[in-house]
PDB file of C-alpha atoms and ligand atoms in Angstrom:
ATOM      1  CA  MET A   1      10.152   9.636   8.122  1.00  0.00           C
ATOM      2  CA  ALA A   2      13.230  11.203   6.583  1.00  0.00           C
ATOM      3  CA  GLY A   3      14.424   7.709   5.729  1.00  0.00           C
ATOM      4  CA  ALA A   4      11.146   6.839   4.059  1.00  0.00           C
ATOM      5  CA  ALA A   5      11.181  10.053   2.054  1.00  0.00           C
ATOM      6  CA  ALA A   6      14.752   9.488   0.924  1.00  0.00           C
ATOM      7  CA  LEU A   7      13.851   5.946  -0.027  1.00  0.00           C
ATOM      8  CA  ALA A   8      10.958   7.089  -2.165  1.00  0.00           C
ATOM      9  CA  LEU A   9      13.139   9.663  -3.878  1.00  0.00           C
ATOM     10  CA  SER A  10      15.965   7.255  -4.523  1.00  0.00           C
ATOM     11  CA  SER A  11      13.532   4.784  -6.025  1.00  0.00           C
ATOM     12  CA  SER A  12      12.430   7.324  -8.589  1.00  0.00           C
ATOM     13  CA  ALA A  13      15.543   6.706 -10.673  1.00  0.00           C
ATOM     14  CA  PHE A  14      13.470   4.705 -13.150  1.00  0.00           C
ATOM     15  CA  SER A  15      11.137   7.336 -14.434  1.00  0.00           C
ATOM     16  CA  LEU A  16       8.535   6.909 -17.090  1.00  0.00           C
ATOM     17  CA  THR A  17       9.962   9.819 -19.023  1.00  0.00           C
ATOM     18  CA  SER A  18      13.145   7.839 -19.471  1.00  0.00           C
ATOM     19  CA  CYS A  19      11.098   5.258 -21.384  1.00  0.00           C
ATOM     20  CA  SER A  20       8.808   7.493 -23.385  1.00  0.00           C
ATOM     21  CA  ASN A  21       8.341  11.101 -24.290  1.00  0.00           C
ATOM     22  CA  ALA A  22       4.632  10.698 -25.039  1.00  0.00           C
ATOM     23  CA  GLY A  23       2.515  13.250 -23.237  1.00  0.00           C
ATOM     24  CA  GLU A  24       5.466  15.475 -22.382  1.00  0.00           C
ATOM     25  CA  GLY A  25       3.728  18.432 -24.000  1.00  0.00           C
ATOM     26  CA  LYS A  26       0.893  18.160 -21.472  1.00  0.00           C
ATOM     27  CA  LYS A  27       3.208  18.156 -18.458  1.00  0.00           C
ATOM     28  CA  LYS A  28       2.268  20.770 -15.895  1.00  0.00           C
ATOM     29  CA  ALA A  29       4.507  22.310 -13.282  1.00  0.00           C
ATOM     30  CA  GLY A  30       4.598  20.097 -10.213  1.00  0.00           C
ATOM     31  CA  ASP A  31       3.385  16.977 -12.026  1.00  0.00           C
ATOM     32  CA  SER A  32       5.114  13.818 -10.978  1.00  0.00           C
ATOM     33  CA  ARG A  33       6.137  11.878 -14.069  1.00  0.00           C
ATOM     34  CA  THR A  34       7.366   8.858 -12.188  1.00  0.00           C
ATOM     35  CA  LEU A  35       5.445   5.635 -11.672  1.00  0.00           C
ATOM     36  CA  ASN A  36       7.087   3.611  -8.895  1.00  0.00           C
ATOM     37  CA  LEU A  37       5.769   0.072  -9.251  1.00  0.00           C
ATOM     38  CA  SER A  38       6.145  -2.665  -6.632  1.00  0.00           C
ATOM     39  CA  PHE A  39       5.315  -6.384  -6.438  1.00  0.00           C
ATOM     40  CA  GLN A  40       4.172  -8.271  -3.378  1.00  0.00           C
ATOM     41  CA  GLU A  41       6.537 -11.112  -2.565  1.00  0.00           C
ATOM     42  CA  GLY A  42       3.926 -13.852  -2.840  1.00  0.00           C
ATOM     43  CA  LEU A  43       2.901 -13.120  -6.412  1.00  0.00           C
ATOM     44  CA  THR A  44       6.436 -12.707  -7.744  1.00  0.00           C
ATOM     45  CA  PRO A  45       7.783 -15.682  -9.739  1.00  0.00           C
ATOM     46  CA  GLY A  46      10.919 -17.327  -8.359  1.00  0.00           C
ATOM     47  CA  GLN A  47      11.912 -20.088  -5.944  1.00  0.00           C
ATOM     48  CA  THR A  48      14.205 -17.924  -3.843  1.00  0.00           C
ATOM     49  CA  LEU A  49      14.235 -14.295  -2.739  1.00  0.00           C
ATOM     50  CA  LYS A  50      17.154 -13.694  -5.114  1.00  0.00           C
ATOM     51  CA  GLU A  51      15.213 -15.086  -8.072  1.00  0.00           C
ATOM     52  CA  LYS A  52      12.197 -12.980  -7.186  1.00  0.00           C
ATOM     53  CA  LEU A  53      14.269  -9.800  -6.921  1.00  0.00           C
ATOM     54  CA  ASP A  54      16.049 -10.620 -10.196  1.00  0.00           C
ATOM     55  CA  PHE A  55      12.656 -10.860 -11.893  1.00  0.00           C
ATOM     56  CA  ILE A  56      11.395  -7.621 -10.336  1.00  0.00           C
ATOM     57  CA  GLU A  57      14.556  -5.829 -11.438  1.00  0.00           C
ATOM     58  CA  SER A  58      14.347  -7.241 -14.971  1.00  0.00           C
ATOM     59  CA  LEU A  59      11.062  -5.344 -15.461  1.00  0.00           C
ATOM     60  CA  GLY A  60      12.434  -2.071 -14.086  1.00  0.00           C
ATOM     61  CA  VAL A  61      10.117  -2.380 -11.082  1.00  0.00           C
ATOM     62  CA  THR A  62      11.634  -0.647  -8.048  1.00  0.00           C
ATOM     63  CA  GLY A  63       9.535  -1.835  -5.095  1.00  0.00           C
ATOM     64  CA  PHE A  64       9.167  -5.101  -3.189  1.00  0.00           C
ATOM     65  CA  GLU A  65       6.358  -5.666  -0.654  1.00  0.00           C
ATOM     66  CA  PRO A  66       6.925  -8.504   1.805  1.00  0.00           C
ATOM     67  CA  GLY A  67       4.343  -9.726   4.294  1.00  0.00           C
ATOM     68  CA  GLY A  68       4.803  -8.797   7.949  1.00  0.00           C
ATOM     69  CA  ARG A  69       4.562 -12.306   9.375  1.00  0.00           C
ATOM     70  CA  GLY A  70       7.981 -13.367  10.650  1.00  0.00           C
ATOM     71  CA  LEU A  71       9.544 -10.153   9.324  1.00  0.00           C
ATOM     72  CA  ALA A  72      11.705  -9.516  12.403  1.00  0.00           C
ATOM     73  CA  ALA A  73      13.621 -12.729  11.708  1.00  0.00           C
ATOM     74  CA  ARG A  74      14.070 -11.814   8.026  1.00  0.00           C
ATOM     75  CA  VAL A  75      15.550  -8.316   8.302  1.00  0.00           C
ATOM     76  CA  ASP A  76      19.131  -9.390   7.558  1.00  0.00           C
ATOM     77  CA  GLU A  77      18.070 -11.781   4.787  1.00  0.00           C
ATOM     78  CA  ILE A  78      16.077  -9.049   3.019  1.00  0.00           C
ATOM     79  CA  LYS A  79      18.705  -6.351   3.572  1.00  0.00           C
ATOM     80  CA  ASN A  80      21.429  -8.571   2.134  1.00  0.00           C
ATOM     81  CA  ALA A  81      19.303  -9.589  -0.853  1.00  0.00           C
ATOM     82  CA  LEU A  82      18.551  -5.943  -1.686  1.00  0.00           C
ATOM     83  CA  GLU A  83      22.149  -4.750  -1.423  1.00  0.00           C
ATOM     84  CA  GLY A  84      23.371  -3.147  -4.626  1.00  0.00           C
ATOM     85  CA  ARG A  85      19.957  -3.346  -6.286  1.00  0.00           C
ATOM     86  CA  MET A  86      17.661  -0.567  -7.432  1.00  0.00           C
ATOM     87  CA  VAL A  87      14.770  -2.418  -5.731  1.00  0.00           C
ATOM     88  CA  LYS A  88      13.758  -1.195  -2.251  1.00  0.00           C
ATOM     89  CA  VAL A  89      11.181  -2.387   0.263  1.00  0.00           C
ATOM     90  CA  SER A  90       7.927  -0.530  -0.430  1.00  0.00           C
ATOM     91  CA  ALA A  91       5.337  -1.196   2.288  1.00  0.00           C
ATOM     92  CA  ILE A  92       4.959  -4.192   4.598  1.00  0.00           C
ATOM     93  CA  CYS A  93       1.655  -6.026   4.209  1.00  0.00           C
ATOM     94  CA  ALA A  94       0.051  -6.682   7.616  1.00  0.00           C
ATOM     95  CA  GLY A  95       1.122 -10.040   9.147  1.00  0.00           C
ATOM     96  CA  PHE A  96       0.275  -9.205  12.765  1.00  0.00           C
ATOM     97  CA  GLU A  97      -1.978 -11.313  15.005  1.00  0.00           C
ATOM     98  CA  GLY A  98      -5.115 -10.120  16.770  1.00  0.00           C
ATOM     99  CA  PHE A  99      -6.742  -6.787  15.851  1.00  0.00           C
ATOM    100  CA  ILE A 100      -6.845  -3.284  17.233  1.00  0.00           C
ATOM    101  CA  LEU A 101     -10.625  -3.145  17.869  1.00  0.00           C
ATOM    102  CA  ALA A 102     -10.822  -6.510  19.639  1.00  0.00           C
ATOM    103  CA  GLU A 103     -13.129  -6.634  22.695  1.00  0.00           C
ATOM    104  CA  ASP A 104     -10.976  -9.336  24.278  1.00  0.00           C
ATOM    105  CA  PRO A 105      -7.966  -7.662  25.943  1.00  0.00           C
ATOM    106  CA  ALA A 106      -5.794 -10.705  25.207  1.00  0.00           C
ATOM    107  CA  VAL A 107      -6.507 -10.388  21.463  1.00  0.00           C
ATOM    108  CA  LYS A 108      -5.834  -6.651  21.576  1.00  0.00           C
ATOM    109  CA  LYS A 109      -2.572  -7.293  23.435  1.00  0.00           C
ATOM    110  CA  LEU A 110      -1.549  -9.818  20.793  1.00  0.00           C
ATOM    111  CA  PHE A 111      -2.093  -7.122  18.157  1.00  0.00           C
ATOM    112  CA  ASP A 112      -0.076  -4.555  20.127  1.00  0.00           C
ATOM    113  CA  THR A 113       2.865  -6.906  20.579  1.00  0.00           C
ATOM    114  CA  THR A 114       3.054  -8.403  17.097  1.00  0.00           C
ATOM    115  CA  MET A 115       2.309  -5.123  15.268  1.00  0.00           C
ATOM    116  CA  ARG A 116       5.091  -3.343  17.147  1.00  0.00           C
ATOM    117  CA  GLU A 117       7.559  -6.118  16.289  1.00  0.00           C
ATOM    118  CA  ILE A 118       6.697  -5.675  12.618  1.00  0.00           C
ATOM    119  CA  ILE A 119       6.978  -1.880  12.854  1.00  0.00           C
ATOM    120  CA  VAL A 120      10.501  -2.155  14.288  1.00  0.00           C
ATOM    121  CA  ALA A 121      11.524  -4.503  11.452  1.00  0.00           C
ATOM    122  CA  ALA A 122       9.837  -2.230   8.881  1.00  0.00           C
ATOM    123  CA  GLY A 123      11.867   0.697  10.152  1.00  0.00           C
ATOM    124  CA  LYS A 124      15.118  -1.268   9.837  1.00  0.00           C
ATOM    125  CA  LEU A 125      14.194  -2.086   6.231  1.00  0.00           C
ATOM    126  CA  GLY A 126      13.384   1.535   5.329  1.00  0.00           C
ATOM    127  CA  SER A 127       9.778   0.650   4.543  1.00  0.00           C
ATOM    128  CA  THR A 128       7.217   3.375   3.826  1.00  0.00           C
ATOM    129  CA  GLY A 129       4.963   1.752   6.442  1.00  0.00           C
ATOM    130  CA  VAL A 130       3.054  -1.259   7.744  1.00  0.00           C
ATOM    131  CA  ILE A 131      -0.417  -1.839   6.290  1.00  0.00           C
ATOM    132  CA  MET A 132      -3.301  -2.607   8.661  1.00  0.00           C
ATOM    133  CA  VAL A 133      -7.087  -2.960   8.720  1.00  0.00           C
ATOM    134  CA  PRO A 134      -8.715  -2.044  12.091  1.00  0.00           C
ATOM    135  CA  ALA A 135     -11.186  -4.952  11.962  1.00  0.00           C
ATOM    136  CA  PHE A 136     -12.497  -7.200   9.212  1.00  0.00           C
ATOM    137  CA  ASN A 137     -16.235  -7.907   9.399  1.00  0.00           C
ATOM    138  CA  GLY A 138     -15.475 -11.496  10.357  1.00  0.00           C
ATOM    139  CA  GLN A 139     -13.253 -10.573  13.325  1.00  0.00           C
ATOM    140  CA  LYS A 140     -15.342 -10.944  16.477  1.00  0.00           C
ATOM    141  CA  PRO A 141     -15.975 -10.004  19.186  1.00  0.00           C
ATOM    142  CA  CYS A 142     -15.300  -6.473  17.972  1.00  0.00           C
ATOM    143  CA  LYS A 143     -15.963  -3.140  19.658  1.00  0.00           C
ATOM    144  CA  PRO A 144     -19.316  -1.695  18.479  1.00  0.00           C
ATOM    145  CA  HIS A 145     -19.477   0.754  15.597  1.00  0.00           C
ATOM    146  CA  THR A 146     -19.941   3.889  17.719  1.00  0.00           C
ATOM    147  CA  GLN A 147     -18.414   7.323  18.240  1.00  0.00           C
ATOM    148  CA  GLU A 148     -16.714   6.020  21.389  1.00  0.00           C
ATOM    149  CA  THR A 149     -15.039   3.280  19.378  1.00  0.00           C
ATOM    150  CA  ARG A 150     -13.874   5.760  16.777  1.00  0.00           C
ATOM    151  CA  ASP A 151     -12.360   7.944  19.509  1.00  0.00           C
ATOM    152  CA  TYR A 152     -10.702   4.871  21.010  1.00  0.00           C
ATOM    153  CA  LEU A 153      -9.340   3.869  17.596  1.00  0.00           C
ATOM    154  CA  CYS A 154      -7.858   7.327  17.024  1.00  0.00           C
ATOM    155  CA  GLU A 155      -6.224   7.295  20.484  1.00  0.00           C
ATOM    156  CA  GLN A 156      -4.760   3.848  19.932  1.00  0.00           C
ATOM    157  CA  LEU A 157      -3.552   4.800  16.458  1.00  0.00           C
ATOM    158  CA  HIS A 158      -1.935   7.935  17.839  1.00  0.00           C
ATOM    159  CA  ASP A 159       0.242   5.839  20.135  1.00  0.00           C
ATOM    160  CA  LEU A 160       1.005   3.334  17.383  1.00  0.00           C
ATOM    161  CA  GLY A 161       1.802   6.134  14.930  1.00  0.00           C
ATOM    162  CA  GLU A 162       4.207   7.774  17.355  1.00  0.00           C
ATOM    163  CA  PHE A 163       5.914   4.428  17.889  1.00  0.00           C
ATOM    164  CA  ALA A 164       6.211   3.985  14.116  1.00  0.00           C
ATOM    165  CA  ARG A 165       7.580   7.502  13.699  1.00  0.00           C
ATOM    166  CA  GLU A 166      10.241   6.831  16.332  1.00  0.00           C
ATOM    167  CA  ASN A 167      11.217   3.803  14.263  1.00  0.00           C
ATOM    168  CA  GLY A 168      11.415   5.768  11.006  1.00  0.00           C
ATOM    169  CA  THR A 169       8.298   4.332   9.426  1.00  0.00           C
ATOM    170  CA  THR A 170       4.487   4.639   9.519  1.00  0.00           C
ATOM    171  CA  VAL A 171       1.238   2.767  10.055  1.00  0.00           C
ATOM    172  CA  ILE A 172      -0.847   2.670   6.857  1.00  0.00           C
ATOM    173  CA  LEU A 173      -4.637   2.265   7.206  1.00  0.00           C
ATOM    174  CA  GLU A 174      -6.157   0.259   4.374  1.00  0.00           C
ATOM    175  CA  PRO A 175      -9.829   0.963   3.634  1.00  0.00           C
ATOM    176  CA  LEU A 176     -11.762  -1.950   2.128  1.00  0.00           C
ATOM    177  CA  ASN A 177     -15.507  -1.883   1.401  1.00  0.00           C
ATOM    178  CA  ARG A 178     -18.665  -2.655   3.350  1.00  0.00           C
ATOM    179  CA  GLY A 179     -18.626  -6.305   2.385  1.00  0.00           C
ATOM    180  CA  GLU A 180     -15.241  -6.748   4.058  1.00  0.00           C
ATOM    181  CA  CYS A 181     -14.802  -4.017   6.647  1.00  0.00           C
ATOM    182  CA  PHE A 182     -17.820  -1.890   7.439  1.00  0.00           C
ATOM    183  CA  TYR A 183     -15.714   0.306   9.668  1.00  0.00           C
ATOM    184  CA  MET A 184     -13.464   1.775   7.010  1.00  0.00           C
ATOM    185  CA  ARG A 185     -14.692   1.557   3.442  1.00  0.00           C
ATOM    186  CA  LEU A 186     -13.549   4.699   1.605  1.00  0.00           C
ATOM    187  CA  VAL A 187     -10.123   6.280   1.186  1.00  0.00           C
ATOM    188  CA  ALA A 188     -11.634   9.419   2.749  1.00  0.00           C
ATOM    189  CA  ASP A 189     -12.705   7.398   5.842  1.00  0.00           C
ATOM    190  CA  ALA A 190      -9.151   6.222   6.324  1.00  0.00           C
ATOM    191  CA  ALA A 191      -7.676   9.676   5.682  1.00  0.00           C
ATOM    192  CA  ALA A 192     -10.039  11.275   8.204  1.00  0.00           C
ATOM    193  CA  ILE A 193      -9.116   8.707  10.861  1.00  0.00           C
ATOM    194  CA  ALA A 194      -5.427   9.296  10.087  1.00  0.00           C
ATOM    195  CA  ARG A 195      -6.017  13.029  10.530  1.00  0.00           C
ATOM    196  CA  ASP A 196      -7.857  12.548  13.826  1.00  0.00           C
ATOM    197  CA  ALA A 197      -5.195  10.160  15.126  1.00  0.00           C
ATOM    198  CA  ASP A 198      -3.008  13.263  15.109  1.00  0.00           C
ATOM    199  CA  SER A 199       0.330  11.586  14.503  1.00  0.00           C
ATOM    200  CA  GLU A 200       2.713  12.013  11.586  1.00  0.00           C
ATOM    201  CA  GLY A 201       3.159   8.261  11.806  1.00  0.00           C
ATOM    202  CA  VAL A 202      -0.437   7.438  10.786  1.00  0.00           C
ATOM    203  CA  LYS A 203      -1.138   7.382   7.052  1.00  0.00           C
ATOM    204  CA  CYS A 204      -3.571   5.699   4.668  1.00  0.00           C
ATOM    205  CA  MET A 205      -3.644   4.012   1.286  1.00  0.00           C
ATOM    206  CA  GLY A 206      -5.963   3.207  -1.591  1.00  0.00           C
ATOM    207  CA  ASP A 207      -6.398  -0.194  -3.227  1.00  0.00           C
ATOM    208  CA  PHE A 208      -7.922  -0.070  -6.717  1.00  0.00           C
ATOM    209  CA  TRP A 209      -9.537  -3.458  -6.030  1.00  0.00           C
ATOM    210  CA  HIS A 210     -11.308  -2.427  -2.821  1.00  0.00           C
ATOM    211  CA  MET A 211     -12.211   1.042  -4.144  1.00  0.00           C
ATOM    212  CA  LYS A 212     -15.504  -0.237  -5.566  1.00  0.00           C
ATOM    213  CA  GLU A 213     -17.668   2.049  -3.443  1.00  0.00           C
ATOM    214  CA  GLU A 214     -15.775   5.156  -4.438  1.00  0.00           C
ATOM    215  CA  THR A 215     -17.656   7.393  -6.857  1.00  0.00           C
ATOM    216  CA  SER A 216     -14.346   8.470  -8.385  1.00  0.00           C
ATOM    217  CA  ASP A 217     -10.817   7.044  -8.268  1.00  0.00           C
ATOM    218  CA  TYR A 218      -9.575  10.572  -8.870  1.00  0.00           C
ATOM    219  CA  GLY A 219     -11.600  12.017  -5.993  1.00  0.00           C
ATOM    220  CA  ALA A 220     -10.687   9.141  -3.693  1.00  0.00           C
ATOM    221  CA  PHE A 221      -6.946   9.666  -3.985  1.00  0.00           C
ATOM    222  CA  TRP A 222      -7.317  13.407  -3.690  1.00  0.00           C
ATOM    223  CA  SER A 223      -9.393  12.964  -0.516  1.00  0.00           C
ATOM    224  CA  ALA A 224      -6.198  11.672   1.099  1.00  0.00           C
ATOM    225  CA  GLY A 225      -3.746  13.890  -0.787  1.00  0.00           C
ATOM    226  CA  THR A 226      -0.015  13.719  -0.235  1.00  0.00           C
ATOM    227  CA  LYS A 227      -0.413  14.467   3.463  1.00  0.00           C
ATOM    228  CA  TYR A 228      -2.001  11.057   4.102  1.00  0.00           C
ATOM    229  CA  LEU A 229      -1.625   8.874   0.984  1.00  0.00           C
ATOM    230  CA  GLN A 230       1.334   6.583   1.655  1.00  0.00           C
ATOM    231  CA  HIS A 231       0.712   3.515  -0.537  1.00  0.00           C
ATOM    232  CA  VAL A 232      -1.448   2.152  -3.376  1.00  0.00           C
ATOM    233  CA  HIS A 233      -2.420  -1.436  -4.236  1.00  0.00           C
ATOM    234  CA  ILE A 234      -3.459  -2.498  -7.703  1.00  0.00           C
ATOM    235  CA  ALA A 235      -5.160  -5.555  -9.271  1.00  0.00           C
ATOM    236  CA  SER A 236      -7.403  -6.280 -12.234  1.00  0.00           C
ATOM    237  CA  ARG A 237     -10.851  -4.820 -11.632  1.00  0.00           C
ATOM    238  CA  GLY A 238     -13.084  -7.792 -12.390  1.00  0.00           C
ATOM    239  CA  ARG A 239     -11.474 -10.749 -10.637  1.00  0.00           C
ATOM    240  CA  ARG A 240      -8.513  -9.321  -8.679  1.00  0.00           C
ATOM    241  CA  LYS A 241      -6.037 -10.866 -11.078  1.00  0.00           C
ATOM    242  CA  THR A 242      -3.064  -9.144 -12.750  1.00  0.00           C
ATOM    243  CA  PRO A 243      -3.860  -5.705 -14.222  1.00  0.00           C
ATOM    244  CA  GLY A 244      -4.851  -6.241 -17.856  1.00  0.00           C
ATOM    245  CA  GLU A 245      -6.299  -9.726 -17.337  1.00  0.00           C
ATOM    246  CA  ASP A 246      -9.801  -8.247 -17.111  1.00  0.00           C
ATOM    247  CA  GLY A 247      -9.435  -6.359 -20.387  1.00  0.00           C
ATOM    248  CA  PRO A 248     -11.222  -2.999 -20.703  1.00  0.00           C
ATOM    249  CA  LEU A 249     -12.259  -3.063 -17.020  1.00  0.00           C
ATOM    250  CA  ASP A 250      -8.626  -2.483 -16.120  1.00  0.00           C
ATOM    251  CA  ASN A 251      -8.541   1.249 -16.527  1.00  0.00           C
ATOM    252  CA  TYR A 252      -6.561   3.158 -13.904  1.00  0.00           C
ATOM    253  CA  VAL A 253      -6.130   6.442 -15.791  1.00  0.00           C
ATOM    254  CA  ASP A 254      -8.501   8.471 -13.594  1.00  0.00           C
ATOM    255  CA  GLY A 255      -6.717   7.415 -10.405  1.00  0.00           C
ATOM    256  CA  PHE A 256      -3.284   7.842 -11.961  1.00  0.00           C
ATOM    257  CA  ARG A 257      -4.216  11.382 -12.983  1.00  0.00           C
ATOM    258  CA  ALA A 258      -4.788  12.256  -9.319  1.00  0.00           C
ATOM    259  CA  LEU A 259      -1.498  10.620  -8.278  1.00  0.00           C
ATOM    260  CA  LYS A 260       0.390  12.570 -10.931  1.00  0.00           C
ATOM    261  CA  GLU A 261      -1.283  15.857 -10.079  1.00  0.00           C
ATOM    262  CA  MET A 262      -0.517  15.498  -6.389  1.00  0.00           C
ATOM    263  CA  GLY A 263       3.110  14.522  -7.075  1.00  0.00           C
ATOM    264  CA  TYR A 264       2.669  11.136  -5.390  1.00  0.00           C
ATOM    265  CA  ASP A 265       6.173   9.717  -4.939  1.00  0.00           C
ATOM    266  CA  LYS A 266       5.449   6.438  -3.117  1.00  0.00           C
ATOM    267  CA  TYR A 267       4.596   3.055  -4.656  1.00  0.00           C
ATOM    268  CA  VAL A 268       1.812   1.421  -6.679  1.00  0.00           C
ATOM    269  CA  SER A 269       2.123  -2.189  -5.569  1.00  0.00           C
ATOM    270  CA  PHE A 270       0.637  -5.313  -7.155  1.00  0.00           C
ATOM    271  CA  GLU A 271      -1.647  -7.283  -4.828  1.00  0.00           C
ATOM    272  CA  CYS A 272      -3.390  -9.768  -7.075  1.00  0.00           C
ATOM    273  CA  GLY A 273      -3.631 -13.274  -8.447  1.00  0.00           C
ATOM    274  CA  GLN A 274      -2.754 -14.466 -11.932  1.00  0.00           C
ATOM    275  CA  VAL A 275      -4.726 -16.344 -14.578  1.00  0.00           C
ATOM    276  CA  GLY A 276      -2.030 -16.602 -17.226  1.00  0.00           C
ATOM    277  CA  ASP A 277       1.659 -17.443 -16.984  1.00  0.00           C
ATOM    278  CA  PRO A 278       2.940 -15.188 -14.164  1.00  0.00           C
ATOM    279  CA  LYS A 279       6.036 -13.902 -15.965  1.00  0.00           C
ATOM    280  CA  THR A 280       4.064 -13.093 -19.104  1.00  0.00           C
ATOM    281  CA  VAL A 281       1.103 -11.371 -17.466  1.00  0.00           C
ATOM    282  CA  LEU A 282       3.226  -9.390 -14.993  1.00  0.00           C
ATOM    283  CA  SER A 283       5.450  -8.123 -17.778  1.00  0.00           C
ATOM    284  CA  ALA A 284       2.392  -7.134 -19.860  1.00  0.00           C
ATOM    285  CA  ALA A 285       0.837  -5.445 -16.808  1.00  0.00           C
ATOM    286  CA  VAL A 286       3.913  -3.300 -16.233  1.00  0.00           C
ATOM    287  CA  ASP A 287       3.730  -2.135 -19.866  1.00  0.00           C
ATOM    288  CA  LEU A 288      -0.013  -1.460 -19.563  1.00  0.00           C
ATOM    289  CA  LEU A 289       0.344   0.587 -16.381  1.00  0.00           C
ATOM    290  CA  ARG A 290       3.234   2.643 -17.779  1.00  0.00           C
ATOM    291  CA  LYS A 291       1.106   3.361 -20.865  1.00  0.00           C
ATOM    292  CA  GLN A 292      -1.891   4.402 -18.753  1.00  0.00           C
ATOM    293  CA  TRP A 293       0.318   6.521 -16.489  1.00  0.00           C
ATOM    294  CA  ASP A 294       1.570   8.294 -19.581  1.00  0.00           C
ATOM    295  CA  GLU A 295      -2.014   8.889 -20.743  1.00  0.00           C
ATOM    296  CA  ALA A 296      -3.176  10.191 -17.374  1.00  0.00           C
TER     297      ALA A 296
HETATM  298 MG1   MG B   1      -4.808  -4.247  -0.578  1.00  0.00          MG
END
């Protein structure tokens, strides 16, 4: 945990205030003025990891989010590629096999084994955590949606969270919406399960794309607060493309206001597709988000 905190702090070198003084007059005590952006590996232009990191760095983006699949075998490759750069690993996006609420013990065991391998690698990379969904609607057979299952989930997450904590990282619950994951569809759902898991190693996140059932982006992030909010995903809000590609729909100011007020010091990471030329739209998106962060 100390490692993750230090990582987040060190990544704050590129602050918005260094780019613009707009809005300074409105700054309140305790406000975070730093927007730590991150790109998922898959959406970043470049043939090699080096090219991808060069591109990320060229935009002043400080986070890099790899997938969890095969991560254990890539620890040295990623560590070496990041050496001497201002870019750090943000979160690790899933990549395990099986799922935690599987009825079939063999599928649950597969989750336990592969998730723990990823957690160990995430810890070595100084990641803020490993993202997971307890069960997508399509994953069957799944334990029934009952109080007993919720208790079981919290117990299992407690053990997983303690394992993550011992490895210097966390498990990050990602809420979706009822069309994708009936079990966990609001940031508050995920935060409450993280609370009841009763481990410092269990956290949650918010994804602007999935947050369609939230009545308020601002309220959603605050429902987790800094105690539980460990990561944020972002995409355009009409088609899950790059922020800005859906025009006026792509307004994140309300959510950003909550992040600034709570002093959120982790990452806002791109998880999205692209309609236009990737380099062009990603560069424009970074400008748009910095502008909206300033306005928030
Ligand atoms: Mg996401």
